Tab-separated table of C-alpha atoms in Angstrom:
chain	number	residue	atom	x	y	z
I	1	SER	CA	-6.858	45.532	-25.200
I	2	LEU	CA	-7.664	41.834	-24.968
I	3	THR	CA	-10.689	40.264	-26.591
I	4	GLY	CA	-12.983	38.105	-24.507
I	5	THR	CA	-11.459	34.927	-25.939
I	6	GLU	CA	-7.931	36.144	-25.281
I	7	LEU	CA	-8.821	37.058	-21.701
I	8	ARG	CA	-10.351	33.601	-21.082
I	9	ASP	CA	-7.211	31.956	-22.513
I	10	LEU	CA	-4.969	34.081	-20.337
I	11	ILE	CA	-6.934	33.267	-17.170
I	12	GLY	CA	-6.941	29.636	-18.084
I	13	SER	CA	-3.117	29.580	-18.438
I	14	ILE	CA	-2.501	31.009	-14.965
I	15	SER	CA	-5.466	29.601	-12.982
I	16	VAL	CA	-6.787	26.419	-11.416
I	17	ARG	CA	-10.420	25.370	-11.226
I	18	HIS	CA	-11.701	23.813	-7.971
I	19	ALA	CA	-15.246	23.336	-6.720
I	20	GLY	CA	-16.651	25.511	-9.458
I	21	LYS	CA	-14.281	28.427	-8.726
I	22	VAL	CA	-11.219	29.798	-10.443
I	23	PHE	CA	-8.012	30.375	-8.417
I	24	ILE	CA	-5.026	32.372	-9.672
I	25	LEU	CA	-1.625	30.964	-8.647
I	26	SER	CA	1.491	33.107	-8.875
I	27	ALA	CA	4.670	31.940	-10.598
I	28	GLU	CA	6.319	31.738	-7.181
I	29	VAL	CA	3.612	29.424	-5.832
I	30	LYS	CA	3.931	27.170	-8.901
I	31	ARG	CA	7.690	26.999	-8.458
I	32	SER	CA	7.543	26.306	-4.710
I	33	LEU	CA	4.862	23.628	-5.115
I	34	GLY	CA	6.927	21.970	-7.821
I	35	GLU	CA	9.867	21.859	-5.444
I	36	LEU	CA	7.784	20.143	-2.784
I	37	VAL	CA	6.650	17.514	-5.247
I	38	GLN	CA	10.191	16.869	-6.506
I	39	ASN	CA	11.475	16.659	-2.927
I	40	ALA	CA	8.824	14.007	-2.116
I	41	PHE	CA	10.047	11.847	-5.017
I	42	ALA	CA	13.680	12.567	-4.205
I	43	CYS	CA	13.090	11.193	-0.661
I	44	GLY	CA	12.131	7.872	-2.218
I	45	ALA	CA	8.355	8.130	-2.286
I	46	ARG	CA	6.720	6.543	-5.322
I	47	SER	CA	3.054	6.840	-4.301
I	48	VAL	CA	2.366	10.263	-2.768
I	49	PHE	CA	-1.041	10.473	-1.086
I	50	TYR	CA	-2.732	13.889	-1.296
I	51	SER	CA	-3.876	13.781	2.303
I	52	ALA	CA	-0.406	12.926	3.656
I	53	PHE	CA	1.271	15.480	1.404
I	54	TYR	CA	-1.191	18.134	2.548
I	55	GLU	CA	-0.830	17.272	6.222
I	56	ARG	CA	2.983	17.336	5.962
I	57	HIS	CA	3.069	20.716	4.228
I	58	GLU	CA	-0.180	22.239	5.508
I	59	GLU	CA	1.286	25.521	6.720
I	60	ARG	CA	3.056	26.211	3.468
I	61	LEU	CA	0.149	25.086	1.293
I	62	SER	CA	-2.256	27.242	3.275
I	63	ALA	CA	0.020	30.210	2.540
I	64	PHE	CA	-0.408	29.293	-1.151
I	65	HIS	CA	-4.218	29.422	-0.556
I	66	ILE	CA	-4.479	25.646	-1.055
I	67	HIS	CA	-6.783	24.732	1.790
I	68	SER	CA	-7.579	21.015	1.335
I	69	ALA	CA	-6.214	17.775	-0.096
I	70	ALA	CA	-8.956	17.841	-2.721
I	71	MET	CA	-7.872	21.271	-3.884
I	72	LEU	CA	-4.263	20.130	-3.871
I	73	ARG	CA	-5.194	17.335	-6.282
I	74	ASP	CA	-6.876	19.756	-8.682
I	75	VAL	CA	-3.869	22.088	-8.547
I	76	LEU	CA	-1.382	19.303	-9.232
I	77	ILE	CA	-3.415	17.938	-12.114
I	78	THR	CA	-3.424	21.407	-13.668
I	79	LEU	CA	0.226	22.272	-13.014
I	80	HIS	CA	1.838	18.844	-13.494
I	81	PRO	CA	-0.213	16.896	-16.058
I	82	GLN	CA	2.840	14.728	-16.803
I	83	LEU	CA	2.398	12.942	-13.482
I	84	HIS	CA	0.170	9.897	-12.963
I	85	PHE	CA	-2.950	10.633	-10.894
I	86	GLU	CA	-5.110	8.188	-8.955
I	87	HIS	CA	-8.074	9.052	-6.767
I	88	ALA	CA	-6.042	9.082	-3.546
I	89	TYR	CA	-2.433	9.518	-4.672
I	90	PHE	CA	-0.156	10.688	-7.450
I	91	ALA	CA	3.028	9.181	-8.818
I	92	GLN	CA	5.659	9.760	-11.463
I	93	ASP	CA	4.190	6.972	-13.645
I	94	ASP	CA	1.524	4.268	-13.611
I	95	SER	CA	3.874	1.558	-12.389
I	96	ALA	CA	3.771	2.826	-8.782
I	97	ARG	CA	1.683	0.717	-6.421
I	98	PRO	CA	1.305	1.446	-2.688
I	99	GLU	CA	1.569	-2.243	-1.714
I	100	ASP	CA	4.906	-2.510	-3.495
I	101	GLU	CA	6.193	0.554	-1.662
I	102	VAL	CA	5.467	-1.044	1.742
I	103	ALA	CA	7.066	-4.348	0.715
I	104	ARG	CA	10.141	-2.470	-0.583
I	105	CYS	CA	10.906	-1.358	2.982
I	106	PHE	CA	11.572	-4.991	3.939
I	107	ASP	CA	13.463	-5.807	0.724
I	108	GLU	CA	15.879	-2.910	1.160
I	109	GLY	CA	16.034	-2.407	4.948
I	110	GLN	CA	15.954	-4.336	8.172
I	111	PRO	CA	13.998	-7.601	8.603
I	112	VAL	CA	11.476	-6.399	11.223
I	113	TYR	CA	9.641	-3.094	11.495
I	114	THR	CA	7.042	-1.601	13.785
I	115	HIS	CA	4.130	0.222	12.306
I	116	ALA	CA	5.568	3.486	13.675
I	117	GLN	CA	8.878	2.850	11.922
I	118	LEU	CA	7.149	2.204	8.611
I	119	ALA	CA	5.201	5.441	9.048
I	120	GLU	CA	8.501	7.307	9.390
I	121	ILE	CA	9.926	5.657	6.292
I	122	LEU	CA	6.765	6.344	4.276
I	123	PRO	CA	5.815	9.918	5.291
I	124	TYR	CA	3.624	10.401	2.245
I	125	MET	CA	1.427	7.357	2.943
I	126	PRO	CA	-1.319	7.671	5.610
I	127	ALA	CA	-1.091	5.306	8.567
I	128	TYR	CA	-4.334	3.558	7.711
I	129	ILE	CA	-3.087	2.853	4.159
I	130	ILE	CA	0.116	1.353	5.508
I	131	LYS	CA	-1.956	-0.979	7.736
I	132	ARG	CA	-4.151	-1.956	4.806
I	133	MET	CA	-1.160	-2.688	2.577
I	134	LEU	CA	0.453	-4.782	5.324
I	135	TYR	CA	-2.742	-6.792	5.642
I	136	ARG	CA	-2.914	-7.399	1.885
I	137	SER	CA	0.788	-8.087	1.381
I	138	ASN	CA	1.866	-11.537	0.223
I	139	SER	CA	5.450	-10.969	1.418
I	140	VAL	CA	4.939	-9.410	4.897
I	141	VAL	CA	3.570	-11.108	7.984
I	142	SER	CA	2.773	-9.873	11.494
I	143	LEU	CA	4.616	-11.090	14.558
I	144	SER	CA	2.876	-12.237	17.729
I	145	THR	CA	2.522	-8.563	18.623
I	146	SER	CA	0.427	-7.051	15.863
I	147	SER	CA	2.463	-3.779	15.798
I	148	ARG	CA	5.597	-5.608	14.425
I	149	TYR	CA	5.996	-6.966	10.948
I	150	ALA	CA	8.584	-9.110	9.167
I	151	HIS	CA	9.359	-10.297	5.659
I	152	ILE	CA	8.100	-13.802	4.890
I	153	SER	CA	11.716	-14.926	4.352
I	154	GLN	CA	12.329	-14.449	8.114
I	155	VAL	CA	10.031	-17.370	8.965
I	156	ASN	CA	11.788	-20.731	9.473
I	157	ILE	CA	9.747	-23.018	7.244
I	158	THR	CA	11.272	-26.317	6.074
I	159	GLU	CA	10.550	-28.290	2.917
I	160	ASP	CA	8.953	-30.922	5.123
I	161	ASP	CA	6.610	-28.269	6.545
I	162	ARG	CA	5.599	-27.287	3.044
I	163	ARG	CA	5.012	-30.864	1.952
I	164	LYS	CA	2.895	-31.704	4.988
I	165	THR	CA	0.792	-28.553	4.526
I	166	ALA	CA	0.176	-29.269	0.867
I	167	ASP	CA	-0.716	-32.862	1.582
I	168	PHE	CA	-3.010	-31.926	4.438
I	169	ILE	CA	-5.039	-29.505	2.351
I	170	GLU	CA	-5.176	-31.777	-0.663
I	171	GLU	CA	-6.352	-34.791	1.394
I	172	ARG	CA	-9.006	-32.763	3.161
I	173	LEU	CA	-10.338	-31.408	-0.126
I	174	GLN	CA	-10.627	-34.951	-1.496
I	175	LYS	CA	-13.148	-35.648	1.299
I	176	SER	CA	-14.884	-32.266	1.522
I	177	GLU	CA	-15.494	-29.191	-0.605
I	178	TYR	CA	-13.947	-26.971	2.070
I	179	VAL	CA	-11.106	-27.074	4.586
I	180	SER	CA	-10.320	-24.606	7.379
I	181	LEU	CA	-6.789	-23.336	7.912
I	182	LEU	CA	-7.605	-23.388	11.622
I	183	ASP	CA	-7.401	-27.236	11.409
I	184	LEU	CA	-3.750	-26.972	10.364
I	185	ASP	CA	-1.477	-27.822	13.320
I	186	VAL	CA	1.403	-25.354	13.442
I	187	SER	CA	2.587	-26.057	16.997
I	188	GLN	CA	5.915	-27.578	15.932
I	189	ILE	CA	6.575	-24.720	13.494
I	190	GLN	CA	5.729	-22.131	16.170
I	191	ALA	CA	8.288	-23.790	18.468
I	192	ARG	CA	10.912	-22.827	15.944
I	193	ASN	CA	9.311	-19.384	15.353
I	194	PRO	CA	8.015	-18.248	18.793
I	195	GLU	CA	7.907	-14.599	17.704
I	196	PHE	CA	5.188	-15.380	15.091
I	197	SER	CA	1.529	-15.929	15.882
I	198	GLU	CA	-0.266	-19.114	14.824
I	199	ALA	CA	-2.398	-17.070	12.451
I	200	ALA	CA	0.697	-15.551	10.829
I	201	LEU	CA	2.324	-19.006	10.406
I	202	ARG	CA	-0.819	-20.408	8.793
I	203	ASN	CA	-0.869	-17.496	6.373
I	204	VAL	CA	2.789	-18.062	5.483
I	205	LEU	CA	2.263	-21.783	4.911
I	206	TYR	CA	-0.692	-21.181	2.671
I	207	ARG	CA	1.148	-18.531	0.625
I	208	LEU	CA	4.206	-20.717	0.208
I	209	CYS	CA	2.372	-23.984	-0.546
I	210	CYS	CA	-1.009	-23.358	-2.043
I	211	ASP	CA	-1.610	-19.718	-2.984
I	212	ASP	CA	-1.983	-20.441	-6.686
I	213	LYS	CA	-3.862	-23.742	-6.406
I	214	TYR	CA	-7.009	-23.059	-4.446
I	215	ARG	CA	-9.545	-20.362	-3.573
I	216	ARG	CA	-9.410	-18.758	-0.137
I	217	ASP	CA	-11.945	-16.755	1.830
I	218	GLY	CA	-10.509	-15.899	5.262
I	219	ASN	CA	-9.571	-19.229	6.804
I	220	ILE	CA	-11.745	-21.297	4.459
I	221	ILE	CA	-10.045	-23.028	1.500
I	222	SER	CA	-11.789	-24.684	-1.435
I	223	LYS	CA	-10.990	-25.836	-4.936
I	224	SER	CA	-11.205	-23.031	-7.485
I	225	ASP	CA	-14.319	-24.451	-9.126
I	226	VAL	CA	-16.330	-24.714	-5.863
I	227	PRO	CA	-18.518	-21.643	-5.169
I	228	PHE	CA	-18.546	-20.081	-1.707
């Protein structure tokens, strides 16, 4: 017979703790869940969000008695400690970043995507996360219709455009502590890029010309030593 310590060790080796309870997972469940994880990575996913993984495999996970994304996270941490775990997603290592995964779609694929197309390419990333990463991206801009996005390289920006933008911001900041991007005239640039909104073109110009020189808060630009 097993001693109390041996029994606890045995239970610990075949169980998962979640919400103060202990759940026993069979060898078949462990194997099947491992296959789902490996298939996600094999499909190209680098950042796998628990909520999207659970939603995509909910029927099968429920059969494993895994009934929530939070429980899924606890199970994965127990069964696959070699993976890298963040609060909302897991990855094969700590180099995976969701924003890079969205940008990679444009680097390796077509020049313009709709949000729905990106959601198909990134099935393990929730739609709201994709939108957030698009908003934060320094290499992706929205077209005039907000549901379509393009890589920054698709915008026709000349060296003269860059020079005028840099000069405009520098001259304004010599006279004032702040300058608004809304004062930047992009009408001629938009004539060459009718598919892009004025807001998108201003963002592109700032990123290409001034992103590492000034401080930005929305449309307001200031020198880095000027407090908002």
